Amino acid sequence: MKFSGRRRRSAHKGDFGHLFILAGALGYTGAATLSSQAALLSGSGLVTLGIPKGVHDIVAKKLVEVITLPLPETSGKSFSLKALPKILKKLETVDALALGPGLTRHPETVRLVHRLLPRLSRPTVLDADGLNAVSEQVSVLKRVKAPLVITPHPGEMARLIRKTGRFVQANRKKVARDFSMRYNLVTVLKGHRTVVASPGGKCLINRTGNPGMASAGCGDVLTGIVGSFLGQGMPPFEAARRAVYVHGLAGDLAAKEKGEVSLIATDLLKHLPQAFKRVTK
């Protein structure tokens, strides 16, 4: 798989997309950090991280290249419904949205996701607790008008279709394709040989990646990559398949260096530059 990687001499940060990430809560600032760093390393010109105001200072110290936007929070320091007007206003100024890592399942945060999705105006990648929120009311996906990529692991996919994880694993390609066609979105069903399915029924199987990537935070890195590609103007299916490939390649490069047992999500971040060098040759 080849990526261009070339940039005009006169290019500026506005040429490479502005990604808005809604992620994090008390105890889950790592998810927000990983997604944000992955987006920057994947070529985004600008990344704004919306974060509950009570944990803002924690992530602001970690993310010196990311714009941070503190938002109203619940008593549990997750996103509050009161954040919705500011989120919608911010969406008018960006190119894409990444929603879900570390949101928690706080009831008010779940309601925020349900109210936000039908009002999306930008290409969006939905992951993690964003998907868990949707699983409580899957019909909300029918009301999403913006291009949408979802990135469930088998357990999240099982909750979305009201089946067991075993069923999902036994029918990975069919499950991903059927869900994409039913809800008019791109499905990235993660796991060994990740499946990428389009709304039109096209289905690809990714060949990069390894078992060492079955580690907390690796999915958050993928969310940041997909979001970055969407913000740079890639069509959703292209953004998804390319992101999955380079994400797995970074994992393979990391495993080659340190093995699979000790591989962690930050190793993917460290090896993303090398992965992009490989695919842009």
Coordinates of C-alpha atoms in Angstrom, one line a residue:
M1 CA 0.0 0.0 0.0
K2 CA 1.5 3.4 -1.0
F3 CA 0.9 6.8 0.5
S4 CA 1.9 10.0 -1.2
G5 CA 3.8 11.6 1.7
R6 CA 4.8 14.6 -0.5
R7 CA 4.1 18.1 0.6
R8 CA 4.3 21.3 -1.4
R9 CA 7.1 23.7 -0.4
S10 CA 4.4 26.4 0.2
A11 CA 2.3 24.1 2.4
H12 CA 1.0 25.3 5.8
K13 CA -0.8 23.5 8.6
G14 CA -4.2 24.4 7.3
D15 CA -3.6 22.2 4.3
F16 CA -3.5 19.0 6.2
G17 CA -6.7 19.0 8.1
H18 CA -8.0 20.0 11.5
L19 CA -9.2 17.0 13.6
F20 CA -11.4 17.5 16.6
I21 CA -11.2 14.7 19.2
L22 CA -13.7 14.2 22.0
A23 CA -12.1 11.8 24.4
G24 CA -11.2 11.2 28.0
A25 CA -12.6 11.4 31.5
L26 CA -11.3 11.0 35.0
G27 CA -9.0 7.9 35.0
Y28 CA -9.0 7.7 31.2
T29 CA -6.8 10.6 30.1
G30 CA -4.4 8.1 28.5
A31 CA -7.0 7.3 25.8
A32 CA -7.3 11.0 24.9
T33 CA -3.5 11.4 24.8
L34 CA -2.8 8.4 22.6
S35 CA -5.5 9.4 20.0
S36 CA -4.2 12.9 19.9
Q37 CA -0.6 12.0 19.5
A38 CA -1.4 9.4 16.8
A39 CA -3.4 12.0 14.8
L40 CA -0.4 14.4 14.8
L41 CA 2.0 11.6 13.8
S42 CA -0.3 10.7 11.0
G43 CA -0.1 14.1 9.3
S44 CA -2.8 16.2 10.8
G45 CA -2.0 19.9 10.5
L46 CA -4.1 20.7 13.6
V47 CA -5.6 18.6 16.4
T48 CA -8.0 20.0 19.0
L49 CA -8.8 17.8 22.0
G50 CA -12.1 18.4 23.7
I51 CA -11.7 17.2 27.3
P52 CA -13.8 17.4 30.5
K53 CA -12.5 20.5 32.3
G54 CA -11.7 18.7 35.5
V55 CA -9.0 16.6 33.8
H56 CA -7.9 19.3 31.4
D57 CA -4.7 20.2 33.2
I58 CA -3.5 16.6 33.2
V59 CA -3.7 16.2 29.4
A60 CA -2.5 19.8 28.7
K61 CA 0.8 19.0 30.3
K62 CA 1.3 15.9 28.1
L63 CA 0.2 17.3 24.8
V64 CA 2.2 20.4 24.0
E65 CA 1.4 20.3 20.2
V66 CA -2.3 19.8 20.7
I67 CA -5.0 22.5 21.2
T68 CA -7.1 21.7 24.2
L69 CA -10.7 22.7 24.8
P70 CA -12.0 22.2 28.3
L71 CA -15.7 21.3 28.3
P72 CA -18.5 21.1 30.9
E73 CA -18.4 17.9 32.9
T74 CA -20.5 15.6 35.1
S75 CA -19.8 14.9 38.7
G76 CA -17.7 12.0 37.6
K77 CA -15.6 14.3 35.4
S78 CA -16.9 12.9 32.1
F79 CA -18.6 15.0 29.4
S80 CA -21.8 16.7 30.4
L81 CA -24.9 17.3 28.2
K82 CA -24.0 21.0 28.8
A83 CA -21.0 20.5 26.5
L84 CA -23.2 19.9 23.4
P85 CA -23.5 23.6 22.3
K86 CA -19.7 24.1 22.5
I87 CA -19.1 20.9 20.6
L88 CA -21.5 21.8 17.8
K89 CA -19.9 25.2 17.5
K90 CA -16.4 23.7 17.3
L91 CA -17.5 21.3 14.7
E92 CA -18.1 24.2 12.3
T93 CA -14.4 25.1 12.3
V94 CA -12.8 21.6 11.8
D95 CA -12.6 19.0 9.1
A96 CA -13.3 15.7 11.0
L97 CA -14.2 14.3 14.4
A98 CA -12.9 11.4 16.4
L99 CA -15.3 10.4 19.2
G100 CA -15.2 7.8 21.9
P101 CA -11.9 6.9 23.6
G102 CA -12.2 7.0 27.3
L103 CA -15.6 8.7 27.5
T104 CA -16.9 6.3 30.2
R105 CA -20.4 5.0 30.3
H106 CA -21.8 7.7 32.6
P107 CA -25.5 8.0 31.8
E108 CA -25.3 11.7 31.0
T109 CA -22.3 11.2 28.7
V110 CA -24.2 8.4 26.9
R111 CA -27.1 10.8 26.3
L112 CA -24.7 13.4 25.0
V113 CA -23.4 10.9 22.4
H114 CA -27.0 10.1 21.4
R115 CA -27.9 13.7 20.9
L116 CA -24.6 14.6 19.1
L117 CA -24.6 11.8 16.4
P118 CA -27.7 13.0 14.5
R119 CA -26.3 16.5 14.4
L120 CA -22.8 15.6 13.1
S121 CA -21.7 17.8 10.2
R122 CA -18.2 16.4 9.6
P123 CA -16.7 12.9 8.8
T124 CA -16.4 11.0 12.0
V125 CA -14.7 8.0 13.5
L126 CA -16.6 6.4 16.4
D127 CA -14.8 4.1 18.8
A128 CA -14.7 2.6 22.3
D129 CA -17.2 4.2 24.7
G130 CA -18.8 6.0 21.8
L131 CA -19.8 2.6 20.5
N132 CA -20.8 1.4 23.9
A133 CA -23.2 4.4 24.1
V134 CA -24.6 3.5 20.7
S135 CA -25.2 -0.1 21.7
E136 CA -27.9 1.1 24.1
Q137 CA -29.8 2.7 21.1
V138 CA -28.4 1.3 17.9
S139 CA -31.1 2.9 15.8
V140 CA -29.4 6.3 16.3
L141 CA -27.0 5.3 13.6
K142 CA -29.8 5.5 11.1
R143 CA -30.0 9.2 11.8
V144 CA -26.4 10.0 11.2
K145 CA -26.0 12.1 8.1
A146 CA -22.2 12.6 8.1
P147 CA -19.8 10.0 6.7
L148 CA -19.1 7.6 9.6
V149 CA -16.4 5.0 10.4
I150 CA -16.8 2.7 13.4
T151 CA -13.9 0.7 14.8
P152 CA -15.3 -2.0 17.2
H153 CA -13.4 -4.9 18.7
P154 CA -15.4 -8.2 18.7
G155 CA -17.0 -7.5 22.1
E156 CA -18.2 -4.1 21.0
M157 CA -19.5 -5.5 17.8
A158 CA -21.4 -8.2 19.7
R159 CA -23.1 -5.6 21.8
L160 CA -24.1 -3.6 18.6
I161 CA -25.8 -6.6 16.9
R162 CA -27.1 -8.3 20.1
K163 CA -25.0 -11.5 19.5
T164 CA -22.2 -13.2 21.3
G165 CA -18.5 -12.6 20.8
R166 CA -18.2 -16.1 19.6
F167 CA -20.8 -15.5 16.9
V168 CA -18.9 -12.4 15.7
Q169 CA -15.6 -14.2 15.6
A170 CA -17.1 -17.1 13.6
N171 CA -18.7 -14.7 11.1
R172 CA -16.3 -11.7 11.0
K173 CA -16.6 -10.8 7.3
K174 CA -20.4 -11.2 7.1
V175 CA -21.0 -9.4 10.4
A176 CA -18.9 -6.4 9.3
R177 CA -20.4 -6.3 5.8
D178 CA -24.0 -6.6 6.9
F179 CA -23.6 -3.9 9.5
S180 CA -22.0 -1.5 7.1
M181 CA -24.7 -2.0 4.5
R182 CA -27.5 -1.8 7.0
Y183 CA -26.4 1.5 8.6
N184 CA -24.6 3.1 5.6
L185 CA -21.2 3.4 7.3
V186 CA -17.7 1.9 7.2
T187 CA -17.0 -0.9 9.7
V188 CA -13.5 -1.7 11.0
L189 CA -13.9 -5.0 12.9
K190 CA -10.6 -5.2 14.8
G191 CA -8.7 -8.3 15.7
H192 CA -6.6 -10.9 13.9
R193 CA -7.0 -10.1 10.2
T194 CA -9.0 -6.9 10.8
V195 CA -12.0 -6.6 8.4
V196 CA -12.8 -3.3 6.7
A197 CA -16.3 -3.2 5.1
S198 CA -17.9 -0.4 3.1
P199 CA -21.6 0.6 2.8
G200 CA -21.6 -0.8 -0.7
G201 CA -20.6 -4.3 0.4
K202 CA -16.9 -4.1 -0.4
C203 CA -14.8 -6.0 2.2
L204 CA -11.0 -6.1 2.7
I205 CA -8.9 -8.2 5.1
N206 CA -5.8 -6.5 6.6
R207 CA -2.6 -8.5 6.8
T208 CA -0.5 -6.4 9.1
G209 CA -0.4 -6.5 12.9
N210 CA 0.4 -9.1 15.5
P211 CA -0.9 -10.4 18.9
G212 CA 1.3 -8.0 20.8
M213 CA -1.1 -5.3 19.8
A214 CA -3.8 -6.9 22.0
S215 CA -2.9 -4.3 24.7
A216 CA -4.7 -1.3 26.2
G217 CA -4.5 1.8 24.2
C218 CA -3.7 0.3 20.8
G219 CA -7.2 0.9 19.6
D220 CA -7.0 4.6 20.7
V221 CA -4.0 4.9 18.4
L222 CA -6.0 3.5 15.5
T223 CA -8.8 6.0 16.2
G224 CA -6.3 8.9 15.9
I225 CA -5.0 7.6 12.6
V226 CA -8.4 7.1 11.1
G227 CA -9.5 10.6 12.3
S228 CA -6.3 12.2 10.9
F229 CA -6.9 10.6 7.5
L230 CA -10.5 11.8 7.4
G231 CA -9.4 15.3 8.3
Q232 CA -7.0 15.2 5.5
G233 CA -9.8 14.6 3.1
M234 CA -9.6 10.8 2.4
P235 CA -12.9 9.1 1.7
P236 CA -14.1 7.0 4.7
F237 CA -13.3 3.6 3.3
E238 CA -9.9 4.7 2.1
A239 CA -9.1 6.4 5.4
A240 CA -10.1 3.2 7.3
R241 CA -8.2 0.7 5.2
R242 CA -5.1 2.8 5.0
A243 CA -5.2 3.5 8.8
V244 CA -5.6 -0.2 9.6
Y245 CA -2.6 -1.1 7.4
V246 CA -0.2 1.5 8.8
H247 CA -1.4 0.9 12.4
G248 CA -0.6 -2.8 12.0
L249 CA 2.7 -2.1 10.3
A250 CA 3.8 0.1 13.2
G251 CA 2.9 -2.8 15.5
D252 CA 4.9 -5.2 13.4
L253 CA 7.9 -2.9 13.4
A254 CA 7.6 -2.5 17.2
A255 CA 7.3 -6.2 17.7
K256 CA 10.4 -6.8 15.6
E257 CA 12.4 -4.5 17.9
K258 CA 11.1 -5.6 21.3
G259 CA 9.0 -8.7 20.9
E260 CA 5.2 -9.1 21.3
V261 CA 5.0 -9.7 25.0
S262 CA 6.2 -6.2 26.1
L263 CA 4.6 -4.3 23.3
I264 CA 2.4 -1.3 24.5
A265 CA 0.5 1.4 22.7
T266 CA 3.2 4.0 23.0
D267 CA 5.4 1.7 21.0
L268 CA 3.0 2.1 18.1
L269 CA 3.4 5.9 18.4
K270 CA 7.2 5.5 18.3
H271 CA 7.1 3.4 15.2
L272 CA 4.5 5.3 13.2
P273 CA 7.2 7.5 11.6
Q274 CA 9.1 4.5 10.4
A275 CA 5.8 2.9 9.2
F276 CA 5.0 5.9 7.1
K277 CA 8.5 6.0 5.6
R278 CA 8.0 2.4 4.6
V279 CA 4.7 3.0 2.8
T280 CA 5.7 6.2 1.1
K281 CA 8.8 4.8 -0.6

